[in-house]
C-alpha cells in the first residue's frame, strides 16, 4: 500500500449532473477526511469519518453533498445537481487515530472537478 | 470557532537563506494539534511537523525547526539554509477533536 488513492483524477461535467468520487485510504487508517481546495486557498474541511461512522460534517456543506464509508475502508463523495461553484480540487486524507491523539493526515492526489 | 491565519502570502528568498513562516491560530479547545504541511508544484500535500497543545518544547529536525508559543497562539516554522526544492506552498493546520482547519498558505520561492 503506497498511500491514499483517489479516482478519478479529473472530472469534467455539465451543470446539473451528479458526480461521484472515490477515495481509498491507507489500509490501516481508521480516520478519513474530505476537503475541498480552490486556487489560492487552503483545504476546506467537508466531512470526517471514524471507521464507518460520519462524525462531523461542515455546516458549509449543502444538502447536495453526501459522503459514505460503508465498510470503514474506501469512501465515496457524491455531489448532486452540480453547480459551477462546485469546481474545485477535492482532497481525501486518512490518518491513524490512537485514542484522542490526532496524528498527521496523509493526503491523496485529489480529484479536480470542472463544472461547465 | 477555529481559525488559522498565515499573514504572509508570498515569500521569496535566495538559496541558503533562512526563512520563517508565520502561523497564528484561534481555538476554544484546550486540547488541539498543530501541523505544517507542504504542497509542492506537483500538488500533493505532504506532512512536515506536528505539535500538541501540551508540549511547547521547540525542536529542530534537520533543516526544519518550529516555535510554538501558546501565549501568543503562534506556531512558526523555520527552514534553515533553504534550497530550491523547498519552493512550495506551506500550510499551517489546526486539528481539534473532529475537525481540521487550514490556513490559506504561504507560497515560498527559493531562487538559486
PDB file of C-alpha atoms in Angstrom:
ATOM      1  CA  UNK A   1       0.000   0.000   0.000  1.00  0.00           C
ATOM      2  CA  UNK A   2       1.716   3.118  -1.198  1.00  0.00           C
ATOM      3  CA  UNK A   3      -0.651   5.790   0.037  1.00  0.00           C
ATOM      4  CA  UNK A   4      -4.046   7.361  -0.372  1.00  0.00           C
ATOM      5  CA  UNK A   5      -5.521   6.991  -3.849  1.00  0.00           C
ATOM      6  CA  UNK A   6      -8.377   8.892  -5.437  1.00  0.00           C
ATOM      7  CA  UNK A   7     -10.383   8.209  -8.538  1.00  0.00           C
ATOM      8  CA  UNK A   8     -10.906   9.816 -10.957  1.00  0.00           C
ATOM      9  CA  UNK A   9      -8.082  12.333 -11.037  1.00  0.00           C
ATOM     10  CA  UNK A  10     -10.054  14.675 -13.260  1.00  0.00           C
ATOM     11  CA  UNK A  11     -13.761  15.045 -13.906  1.00  0.00           C
ATOM     12  CA  UNK A  12     -15.469  17.408 -16.290  1.00  0.00           C
ATOM     13  CA  UNK A  13     -19.224  17.561 -16.076  1.00  0.00           C
ATOM     14  CA  UNK A  14     -22.115  19.740 -17.111  1.00  0.00           C
ATOM     15  CA  UNK A  15     -24.064  21.778 -14.657  1.00  0.00           C
ATOM     16  CA  UNK A  16     -26.897  19.800 -13.126  1.00  0.00           C
ATOM     17  CA  UNK A  17     -25.231  16.412 -13.439  1.00  0.00           C
ATOM     18  CA  UNK A  18     -24.337  14.177 -10.489  1.00  0.00           C
ATOM     19  CA  UNK A  19     -20.762  13.133  -9.857  1.00  0.00           C
ATOM     20  CA  UNK A  20     -19.190  10.606  -7.513  1.00  0.00           C
ATOM     21  CA  UNK A  21     -15.590  10.428  -6.361  1.00  0.00           C
ATOM     22  CA  UNK A  22     -13.836   7.554  -4.663  1.00  0.00           C
ATOM     23  CA  UNK A  23     -11.075   7.547  -2.061  1.00  0.00           C
ATOM     24  CA  UNK A  24      -9.047   4.570  -0.913  1.00  0.00           C
ATOM     25  CA  UNK A  25      -7.195   5.387   2.309  1.00  0.00           C
ATOM     26  CA  UNK A  26      -4.074   3.766   3.695  1.00  0.00           C
ATOM     27  CA  UNK A  27      -5.320   0.356   4.731  1.00  0.00           C
ATOM     28  CA  UNK A  28      -4.756   0.505   8.484  1.00  0.00           C
ATOM     29  CA  UNK A  29      -6.030   4.075   8.859  1.00  0.00           C
ATOM     30  CA  UNK A  30      -9.347   4.407  10.686  1.00  0.00           C
ATOM     31  CA  UNK A  31      -9.961   8.108  10.031  1.00  0.00           C
ATOM     32  CA  UNK A  32     -10.864   9.530   6.655  1.00  0.00           C
ATOM     33  CA  UNK A  33     -11.369  13.177   5.710  1.00  0.00           C
ATOM     34  CA  UNK A  34     -12.727  15.001   2.684  1.00  0.00           C
ATOM     35  CA  UNK A  35     -11.631  18.524   1.827  1.00  0.00           C
ATOM     36  CA  UNK A  36     -12.232  20.968  -0.983  1.00  0.00           C
ATOM     37  CA  UNK A  37      -9.487  23.238  -2.220  1.00  0.00           C
ATOM     38  CA  UNK A  38      -9.776  26.157  -4.628  1.00  0.00           C
ATOM     39  CA  UNK A  39      -6.953  28.144  -6.169  1.00  0.00           C
ATOM     40  CA  UNK A  40      -5.044  30.212  -3.647  1.00  0.00           C
ATOM     41  CA  UNK A  41      -6.867  28.744  -0.669  1.00  0.00           C
ATOM     42  CA  UNK A  42      -6.085  26.117   1.891  1.00  0.00           C
ATOM     43  CA  UNK A  43      -8.038  22.871   2.079  1.00  0.00           C
ATOM     44  CA  UNK A  44     -11.552  23.465   3.379  1.00  0.00           C
ATOM     45  CA  UNK A  45     -12.902  20.751   5.669  1.00  0.00           C
ATOM     46  CA  UNK A  46     -16.004  18.966   4.357  1.00  0.00           C
ATOM     47  CA  UNK A  47     -16.512  15.846   6.432  1.00  0.00           C
ATOM     48  CA  UNK A  48     -14.784  13.232   8.539  1.00  0.00           C
ATOM     49  CA  UNK A  49     -15.257   9.523   9.271  1.00  0.00           C
ATOM     50  CA  UNK A  50     -14.002   7.366  12.068  1.00  0.00           C
ATOM     51  CA  UNK A  51     -14.268   3.845  10.677  1.00  0.00           C
ATOM     52  CA  UNK A  52     -17.720   3.783   9.018  1.00  0.00           C
ATOM     53  CA  UNK A  53     -19.265   6.498  11.183  1.00  0.00           C
ATOM     54  CA  UNK A  54     -19.533  10.015   9.794  1.00  0.00           C
ATOM     55  CA  UNK A  55     -18.748  12.056  12.894  1.00  0.00           C
ATOM     56  CA  UNK A  56     -18.549  15.581  11.561  1.00  0.00           C
ATOM     57  CA  UNK A  57     -19.919  17.450   8.588  1.00  0.00           C
ATOM     58  CA  UNK A  58     -19.176  21.043   7.748  1.00  0.00           C
ATOM     59  CA  UNK A  59     -22.087  23.436   8.039  1.00  0.00           C
ATOM     60  CA  UNK A  60     -20.885  24.900   4.771  1.00  0.00           C
ATOM     61  CA  UNK A  61     -21.712  21.634   3.052  1.00  0.00           C
ATOM     62  CA  UNK A  62     -25.000  21.847   1.249  1.00  0.00           C
ATOM     63  CA  UNK A  63     -27.522  19.011   1.064  1.00  0.00           C
ATOM     64  CA  UNK A  64     -26.303  18.297  -2.450  1.00  0.00           C
ATOM     65  CA  UNK A  65     -23.163  16.757  -0.961  1.00  0.00           C
ATOM     66  CA  UNK A  66     -23.152  13.327   0.624  1.00  0.00           C
ATOM     67  CA  UNK A  67     -20.359  11.016   1.692  1.00  0.00           C
ATOM     68  CA  UNK A  68     -20.242   7.392   2.722  1.00  0.00           C
ATOM     69  CA  UNK A  69     -17.722   4.955   4.063  1.00  0.00           C
ATOM     70  CA  UNK A  70     -19.800   1.788   4.148  1.00  0.00           C
ATOM     71  CA  UNK A  71     -17.308  -0.738   5.486  1.00  0.00           C
ATOM     72  CA  UNK A  72     -14.836   1.563   7.112  1.00  0.00           C
ATOM     73  CA  UNK A  73     -12.471   1.246   4.200  1.00  0.00           C
ATOM     74  CA  UNK A  74     -12.952   3.241   0.970  1.00  0.00           C
ATOM     75  CA  UNK A  75     -15.186   6.285   0.859  1.00  0.00           C
ATOM     76  CA  UNK A  76     -17.297   7.988  -1.793  1.00  0.00           C
ATOM     77  CA  UNK A  77     -18.252  11.641  -2.093  1.00  0.00           C
ATOM     78  CA  UNK A  78     -21.269  12.428  -4.244  1.00  0.00           C
ATOM     79  CA  UNK A  79     -22.315  15.838  -5.476  1.00  0.00           C
ATOM     80  CA  UNK A  80     -25.817  16.061  -6.862  1.00  0.00           C
ATOM     81  CA  UNK A  81     -27.024  18.705  -9.325  1.00  0.00           C
ATOM     82  CA  UNK A  82     -23.566  20.174  -9.717  1.00  0.00           C
ATOM     83  CA  UNK A  83     -23.133  23.921  -9.976  1.00  0.00           C
ATOM     84  CA  UNK A  84     -20.253  25.916 -11.437  1.00  0.00           C
ATOM     85  CA  UNK A  85     -19.262  26.939  -7.916  1.00  0.00           C
ATOM     86  CA  UNK A  86     -18.515  23.295  -7.153  1.00  0.00           C
ATOM     87  CA  UNK A  87     -15.491  23.420  -9.441  1.00  0.00           C
ATOM     88  CA  UNK A  88     -12.506  22.718  -7.208  1.00  0.00           C
ATOM     89  CA  UNK A  89      -9.966  20.117  -6.196  1.00  0.00           C
ATOM     90  CA  UNK A  90     -11.486  17.529  -3.860  1.00  0.00           C
ATOM     91  CA  UNK A  91      -8.937  16.044  -1.494  1.00  0.00           C
ATOM     92  CA  UNK A  92      -9.134  12.923   0.595  1.00  0.00           C
ATOM     93  CA  UNK A  93      -6.884  12.249   3.570  1.00  0.00           C
ATOM     94  CA  UNK A  94      -6.545   9.452   6.084  1.00  0.00           C
ATOM     95  CA  UNK A  95      -4.931   9.087   9.466  1.00  0.00           C
ATOM     96  CA  UNK A  96      -4.496   6.580  12.226  1.00  0.00           C
ATOM     97  CA  UNK A  97      -6.354   7.620  15.364  1.00  0.00           C
ATOM     98  CA  UNK A  98      -4.857   6.456  18.626  1.00  0.00           C
ATOM     99  CA  UNK A  99      -7.217   7.380  21.409  1.00  0.00           C
ATOM    100  CA  UNK A 100      -7.516  11.145  21.415  1.00  0.00           C
ATOM    101  CA  UNK A 101      -4.261  11.706  19.597  1.00  0.00           C
ATOM    102  CA  UNK A 102      -4.652  13.485  16.274  1.00  0.00           C
ATOM    103  CA  UNK A 103      -1.956  12.045  14.094  1.00  0.00           C
ATOM    104  CA  UNK A 104      -0.884  13.568  10.824  1.00  0.00           C
ATOM    105  CA  UNK A 105      -3.085  13.153   7.802  1.00  0.00           C
ATOM    106  CA  UNK A 106      -1.855  11.580   4.600  1.00  0.00           C
ATOM    107  CA  UNK A 107      -3.348  13.177   1.536  1.00  0.00           C
ATOM    108  CA  UNK A 108      -4.274  11.727  -1.816  1.00  0.00           C
ATOM    109  CA  UNK A 109      -3.563  13.436  -5.149  1.00  0.00           C
ATOM    110  CA  UNK A 110      -7.074  14.851  -5.346  1.00  0.00           C
ATOM    111  CA  UNK A 111      -9.877  14.849  -7.908  1.00  0.00           C
ATOM    112  CA  UNK A 112     -10.123  18.015  -9.946  1.00  0.00           C
ATOM    113  CA  UNK A 113     -13.754  18.784 -10.777  1.00  0.00           C
ATOM    114  CA  UNK A 114     -14.693  21.190 -13.530  1.00  0.00           C
ATOM    115  CA  UNK A 115     -18.366  22.059 -13.912  1.00  0.00           C
ATOM    116  CA  UNK A 116     -19.222  23.629 -17.257  1.00  0.00           C
TER     117      UNK A 116
ATOM    118  CA  UNK B   1     -14.660  28.960  16.117  1.00  0.00           C
ATOM    119  CA  UNK B   2     -11.380  27.708  14.789  1.00  0.00           C
ATOM    120  CA  UNK B   3      -9.240  29.901  12.615  1.00  0.00           C
ATOM    121  CA  UNK B   4      -5.743  29.749  11.194  1.00  0.00           C
ATOM    122  CA  UNK B   5      -4.071  32.846   9.803  1.00  0.00           C
ATOM    123  CA  UNK B   6      -0.967  32.845   7.663  1.00  0.00           C
ATOM    124  CA  UNK B   7      -0.320  36.524   7.130  1.00  0.00           C
ATOM    125  CA  UNK B   8       2.496  36.011   4.634  1.00  0.00           C
ATOM    126  CA  UNK B   9       1.002  35.270   1.236  1.00  0.00           C
ATOM    127  CA  UNK B  10       4.308  35.002  -0.613  1.00  0.00           C
ATOM    128  CA  UNK B  11       7.947  34.904   0.428  1.00  0.00           C
ATOM    129  CA  UNK B  12      10.941  34.912  -1.863  1.00  0.00           C
ATOM    130  CA  UNK B  13      14.459  34.121  -0.676  1.00  0.00           C
ATOM    131  CA  UNK B  14      17.786  33.256  -2.191  1.00  0.00           C
ATOM    132  CA  UNK B  15      19.146  29.774  -1.695  1.00  0.00           C
ATOM    133  CA  UNK B  16      20.911  29.174   1.629  1.00  0.00           C
ATOM    134  CA  UNK B  17      18.980  31.907   3.384  1.00  0.00           C
ATOM    135  CA  UNK B  18      16.935  31.003   6.460  1.00  0.00           C
ATOM    136  CA  UNK B  19      13.205  31.644   6.198  1.00  0.00           C
ATOM    137  CA  UNK B  20      10.454  31.697   8.837  1.00  0.00           C
ATOM    138  CA  UNK B  21       6.801  31.120   8.040  1.00  0.00           C
ATOM    139  CA  UNK B  22       4.304  32.599  10.457  1.00  0.00           C
ATOM    140  CA  UNK B  23       1.109  30.991  11.721  1.00  0.00           C
ATOM    141  CA  UNK B  24      -1.418  32.323  14.220  1.00  0.00           C
ATOM    142  CA  UNK B  25      -4.395  30.257  15.316  1.00  0.00           C
ATOM    143  CA  UNK B  26      -7.623  30.650  17.268  1.00  0.00           C
ATOM    144  CA  UNK B  27      -9.392  27.920  19.200  1.00  0.00           C
ATOM    145  CA  UNK B  28     -11.503  27.467  22.308  1.00  0.00           C
ATOM    146  CA  UNK B  29     -10.325  23.921  22.864  1.00  0.00           C
ATOM    147  CA  UNK B  30      -7.619  23.182  25.390  1.00  0.00           C
ATOM    148  CA  UNK B  31      -6.533  20.044  23.550  1.00  0.00           C
ATOM    149  CA  UNK B  32      -5.518  20.504  19.961  1.00  0.00           C
ATOM    150  CA  UNK B  33      -2.777  19.719  17.494  1.00  0.00           C
ATOM    151  CA  UNK B  34      -0.872  21.942  15.120  1.00  0.00           C
ATOM    152  CA  UNK B  35       0.673  20.833  11.864  1.00  0.00           C
ATOM    153  CA  UNK B  36       2.687  22.136   8.986  1.00  0.00           C
ATOM    154  CA  UNK B  37       2.166  20.671   5.525  1.00  0.00           C
ATOM    155  CA  UNK B  38       3.980  21.312   2.261  1.00  0.00           C
ATOM    156  CA  UNK B  39       2.286  21.357  -1.134  1.00  0.00           C
ATOM    157  CA  UNK B  40       4.866  21.258  -3.925  1.00  0.00           C
ATOM    158  CA  UNK B  41       4.028  22.201  -7.502  1.00  0.00           C
ATOM    159  CA  UNK B  42       3.062  18.560  -8.123  1.00  0.00           C
ATOM    160  CA  UNK B  43       0.075  19.261  -5.887  1.00  0.00           C
ATOM    161  CA  UNK B  44       0.039  16.563  -3.193  1.00  0.00           C
ATOM    162  CA  UNK B  45       0.092  17.759   0.419  1.00  0.00           C
ATOM    163  CA  UNK B  46       2.925  16.321   2.481  1.00  0.00           C
ATOM    164  CA  UNK B  47       3.119  16.275   6.269  1.00  0.00           C
ATOM    165  CA  UNK B  48       6.110  18.035   7.822  1.00  0.00           C
ATOM    166  CA  UNK B  49       5.702  18.504  11.569  1.00  0.00           C
ATOM    167  CA  UNK B  50       3.181  18.121  14.386  1.00  0.00           C
ATOM    168  CA  UNK B  51       2.892  19.604  17.859  1.00  0.00           C
ATOM    169  CA  UNK B  52       0.222  19.088  20.517  1.00  0.00           C
ATOM    170  CA  UNK B  53      -1.129  21.833  22.746  1.00  0.00           C
ATOM    171  CA  UNK B  54       0.508  20.475  25.879  1.00  0.00           C
ATOM    172  CA  UNK B  55       4.020  20.441  24.533  1.00  0.00           C
ATOM    173  CA  UNK B  56       5.585  23.828  23.949  1.00  0.00           C
ATOM    174  CA  UNK B  57       9.078  22.474  23.608  1.00  0.00           C
ATOM    175  CA  UNK B  58      10.569  23.719  20.408  1.00  0.00           C
ATOM    176  CA  UNK B  59      12.541  21.298  18.325  1.00  0.00           C
ATOM    177  CA  UNK B  60      14.807  21.023  15.386  1.00  0.00           C
ATOM    178  CA  UNK B  61      14.540  18.288  12.794  1.00  0.00           C
ATOM    179  CA  UNK B  62      17.190  18.522  10.151  1.00  0.00           C
ATOM    180  CA  UNK B  63      16.751  21.870   8.416  1.00  0.00           C
ATOM    181  CA  UNK B  64      13.295  22.358   9.944  1.00  0.00           C
ATOM    182  CA  UNK B  65      12.560  23.942  13.305  1.00  0.00           C
ATOM    183  CA  UNK B  66       9.436  25.308  14.913  1.00  0.00           C
ATOM    184  CA  UNK B  67       8.498  27.774  17.590  1.00  0.00           C
ATOM    185  CA  UNK B  68       5.215  27.074  19.392  1.00  0.00           C
ATOM    186  CA  UNK B  69       4.011  29.734  21.818  1.00  0.00           C
ATOM    187  CA  UNK B  70       0.594  29.239  23.419  1.00  0.00           C
ATOM    188  CA  UNK B  71       0.696  32.690  24.993  1.00  0.00           C
ATOM    189  CA  UNK B  72       0.576  34.286  21.550  1.00  0.00           C
ATOM    190  CA  UNK B  73      -1.216  31.395  19.762  1.00  0.00           C
ATOM    191  CA  UNK B  74       1.587  31.155  17.273  1.00  0.00           C
ATOM    192  CA  UNK B  75       3.230  28.194  15.599  1.00  0.00           C
ATOM    193  CA  UNK B  76       6.029  29.454  13.392  1.00  0.00           C
ATOM    194  CA  UNK B  77       8.109  27.259  11.117  1.00  0.00           C
ATOM    195  CA  UNK B  78      11.694  27.886  10.046  1.00  0.00           C
ATOM    196  CA  UNK B  79      13.676  26.385   7.216  1.00  0.00           C
ATOM    197  CA  UNK B  80      17.404  26.766   7.655  1.00  0.00           C
ATOM    198  CA  UNK B  81      19.700  27.038   4.653  1.00  0.00           C
ATOM    199  CA  UNK B  82      16.836  26.972   2.164  1.00  0.00           C
ATOM    200  CA  UNK B  83      17.127  25.042  -1.084  1.00  0.00           C
ATOM    201  CA  UNK B  84      15.399  25.418  -4.428  1.00  0.00           C
ATOM    202  CA  UNK B  85      13.491  22.185  -3.738  1.00  0.00           C
ATOM    203  CA  UNK B  86      11.870  23.891  -0.749  1.00  0.00           C
ATOM    204  CA  UNK B  87       9.833  26.005  -3.163  1.00  0.00           C
ATOM    205  CA  UNK B  88       6.203  25.146  -2.453  1.00  0.00           C
ATOM    206  CA  UNK B  89       3.077  26.324  -0.698  1.00  0.00           C
ATOM    207  CA  UNK B  90       3.232  25.743   3.051  1.00  0.00           C
ATOM    208  CA  UNK B  91       0.074  25.293   5.098  1.00  0.00           C
ATOM    209  CA  UNK B  92      -0.377  25.563   8.818  1.00  0.00           C
ATOM    210  CA  UNK B  93      -3.260  23.480  10.186  1.00  0.00           C
ATOM    211  CA  UNK B  94      -5.139  23.269  13.477  1.00  0.00           C
ATOM    212  CA  UNK B  95      -6.711  19.940  14.407  1.00  0.00           C
ATOM    213  CA  UNK B  96      -9.214  19.559  17.192  1.00  0.00           C
ATOM    214  CA  UNK B  97     -11.421  16.685  18.253  1.00  0.00           C
ATOM    215  CA  UNK B  98     -13.192  16.203  14.963  1.00  0.00           C
ATOM    216  CA  UNK B  99     -12.235  18.974  12.597  1.00  0.00           C
ATOM    217  CA  UNK B 100      -9.137  20.302  10.926  1.00  0.00           C
ATOM    218  CA  UNK B 101      -8.732  23.907   9.814  1.00  0.00           C
ATOM    219  CA  UNK B 102      -6.069  25.004   7.374  1.00  0.00           C
ATOM    220  CA  UNK B 103      -4.638  28.436   6.712  1.00  0.00           C
ATOM    221  CA  UNK B 104      -4.580  29.822   3.193  1.00  0.00           C
ATOM    222  CA  UNK B 105      -0.913  29.016   2.790  1.00  0.00           C
ATOM    223  CA  UNK B 106       2.347  30.826   2.198  1.00  0.00           C
ATOM    224  CA  UNK B 107       3.990  30.450  -1.178  1.00  0.00           C
ATOM    225  CA  UNK B 108       7.732  30.127  -0.728  1.00  0.00           C
ATOM    226  CA  UNK B 109      10.028  30.673  -3.682  1.00  0.00           C
ATOM    227  CA  UNK B 110      13.683  29.858  -3.249  1.00  0.00           C
ATOM    228  CA  UNK B 111      15.847  31.285  -6.005  1.00  0.00           C
ATOM    229  CA  UNK B 112      19.194  29.793  -6.938  1.00  0.00           C
TER     230      UNK B 112
END
